[in-house]
XYZ file of C-alpha atoms in Angstrom:
152
model
C 89.882 152.154 78.587
C 87.528 155.098 79.177
C 85.419 154.128 76.142
C 85.255 150.502 77.378
C 84.215 151.723 80.850
C 81.468 154.017 79.530
C 80.159 151.485 77.003
C 79.888 148.890 79.760
C 77.950 151.282 82.007
C 75.553 152.176 79.209
C 74.912 148.521 78.402
C 74.463 147.758 82.135
C 71.860 150.496 82.509
C 69.957 149.224 79.470
C 69.961 145.635 80.741
C 69.402 146.109 84.461
C 65.888 147.100 85.418
C 66.975 147.801 89.013
C 68.609 151.045 87.833
C 65.851 152.193 85.449
C 62.547 152.118 87.300
C 59.166 153.277 86.060
C 57.931 153.987 89.608
C 59.325 155.791 92.614
C 61.292 153.684 95.071
C 59.364 152.969 98.285
C 61.737 151.136 100.629
C 59.350 148.146 100.638
C 59.876 144.699 99.109
C 58.218 144.015 95.767
C 57.753 140.346 96.711
C 57.445 138.376 99.935
C 60.847 137.621 101.399
C 62.619 139.944 98.946
C 64.823 142.907 99.635
C 63.208 146.348 99.823
C 63.366 148.064 96.440
C 65.927 150.420 98.018
C 67.626 150.390 101.416
C 70.517 152.301 102.943
C 73.151 151.195 105.460
C 76.232 152.571 107.169
C 79.676 151.011 106.771
C 78.968 148.610 109.652
C 75.914 147.218 107.825
C 73.380 148.866 110.149
C 70.403 150.889 108.850
C 71.519 154.406 107.959
C 70.823 157.166 110.476
C 70.464 160.238 108.340
C 71.076 162.766 111.133
C 74.829 162.045 111.180
C 77.600 163.332 109.002
C 78.542 160.002 107.471
C 80.342 160.323 104.170
C 80.203 156.616 103.381
C 77.270 154.285 102.873
C 75.892 151.123 101.350
C 72.865 151.202 99.045
C 70.954 148.051 98.094
C 68.714 148.086 95.032
C 66.499 145.017 94.659
C 65.847 143.597 91.229
C 62.243 144.055 90.185
C 60.319 141.153 88.670
C 61.854 140.533 85.271
C 60.535 137.838 82.933
C 63.806 137.900 80.962
C 65.672 136.528 84.020
C 68.600 138.969 83.815
C 67.600 141.267 86.685
C 70.104 141.352 89.532
C 70.117 142.859 93.011
C 72.717 145.608 93.194
C 74.875 146.720 96.108
C 76.708 150.030 95.958
C 79.435 150.824 98.470
C 80.359 154.496 98.446
C 83.332 155.976 100.292
C 83.463 159.737 99.829
C 85.901 160.241 102.712
C 89.586 161.137 102.363
C 90.779 157.792 103.770
C 90.214 154.048 103.141
C 87.283 152.436 105.009
C 86.130 148.930 105.807
C 82.569 148.061 104.811
C 80.436 145.245 106.267
C 77.601 143.838 104.139
C 74.214 144.233 105.905
C 72.805 140.951 107.259
C 69.789 141.195 104.920
C 72.148 141.035 101.938
C 74.114 137.998 103.114
C 71.645 135.588 101.505
C 73.390 136.151 98.186
C 76.922 135.885 96.895
C 78.094 139.206 95.519
C 80.298 139.624 92.490
C 82.262 142.782 91.731
C 81.047 144.709 88.701
C 82.733 148.109 89.121
C 85.519 149.565 91.259
C 86.411 153.195 90.608
C 89.702 152.860 92.529
C 91.025 149.993 90.385
C 93.169 150.319 87.285
C 91.812 149.193 83.928
C 90.887 146.459 83.077
C 89.973 145.659 86.701
C 87.847 148.800 87.135
C 84.801 147.290 85.411
C 83.819 143.802 84.301
C 81.832 143.957 81.034
C 80.721 140.318 81.381
C 79.678 140.854 85.004
C 82.209 138.229 86.044
C 84.419 140.084 88.498
C 85.845 138.580 91.688
C 83.471 137.445 94.416
C 83.105 139.431 97.618
C 84.984 137.542 100.357
C 82.915 135.142 102.472
C 83.632 137.416 105.449
C 81.176 139.860 103.795
C 83.694 142.651 104.270
C 85.402 144.944 101.801
C 88.000 147.697 102.143
C 87.383 150.638 99.840
C 89.987 153.146 98.916
C 89.295 156.812 99.612
C 86.817 158.617 97.333
C 85.764 155.456 95.547
C 82.697 153.437 94.689
C 82.190 149.713 94.206
C 79.201 148.061 92.636
C 78.494 144.410 93.400
C 75.870 142.215 91.713
C 73.958 139.232 93.082
C 73.207 136.328 90.734
C 70.152 136.839 88.468
C 66.851 136.175 90.181
C 64.801 133.544 88.367
C 61.131 134.503 88.175
C 58.772 131.560 88.285
C 56.507 131.627 85.278
C 53.255 129.800 84.553
C 53.549 126.083 85.114
C 56.635 126.431 87.319
C 56.697 124.461 90.528
C 58.959 124.146 93.512
C 60.597 120.863 94.378
């Protein structure tokens, strides 16, 4: 199960341009109406205030333009506290449905989904994370309009 987990992470990193950037992250959207390339939130879904001592957070990584059409927005929920916590998806991320990719608190084979087909985040946009755990959710791939594409 450890080999399966690691192989899936390696393949994910190779395929997902959101986690292997050529440029520094800026906190600004790459396209009009898109998510910022990186943004940080507390467990209530509010922008992170870095002066506190929070040990839990949500990180959103926006998919960059990708002609292959496999790029996906990524949401990381990180609970480094010693107790379970409830997380609320930030309003800006509620435009998408989120599908579980990785859960470090789950037993194999439910710890990682090699086909990126894990369970959907509940429609309440809330998740309870176990202590000292991380979850990674993926939005559906973002189609990039190519030459000759038109909107209906």
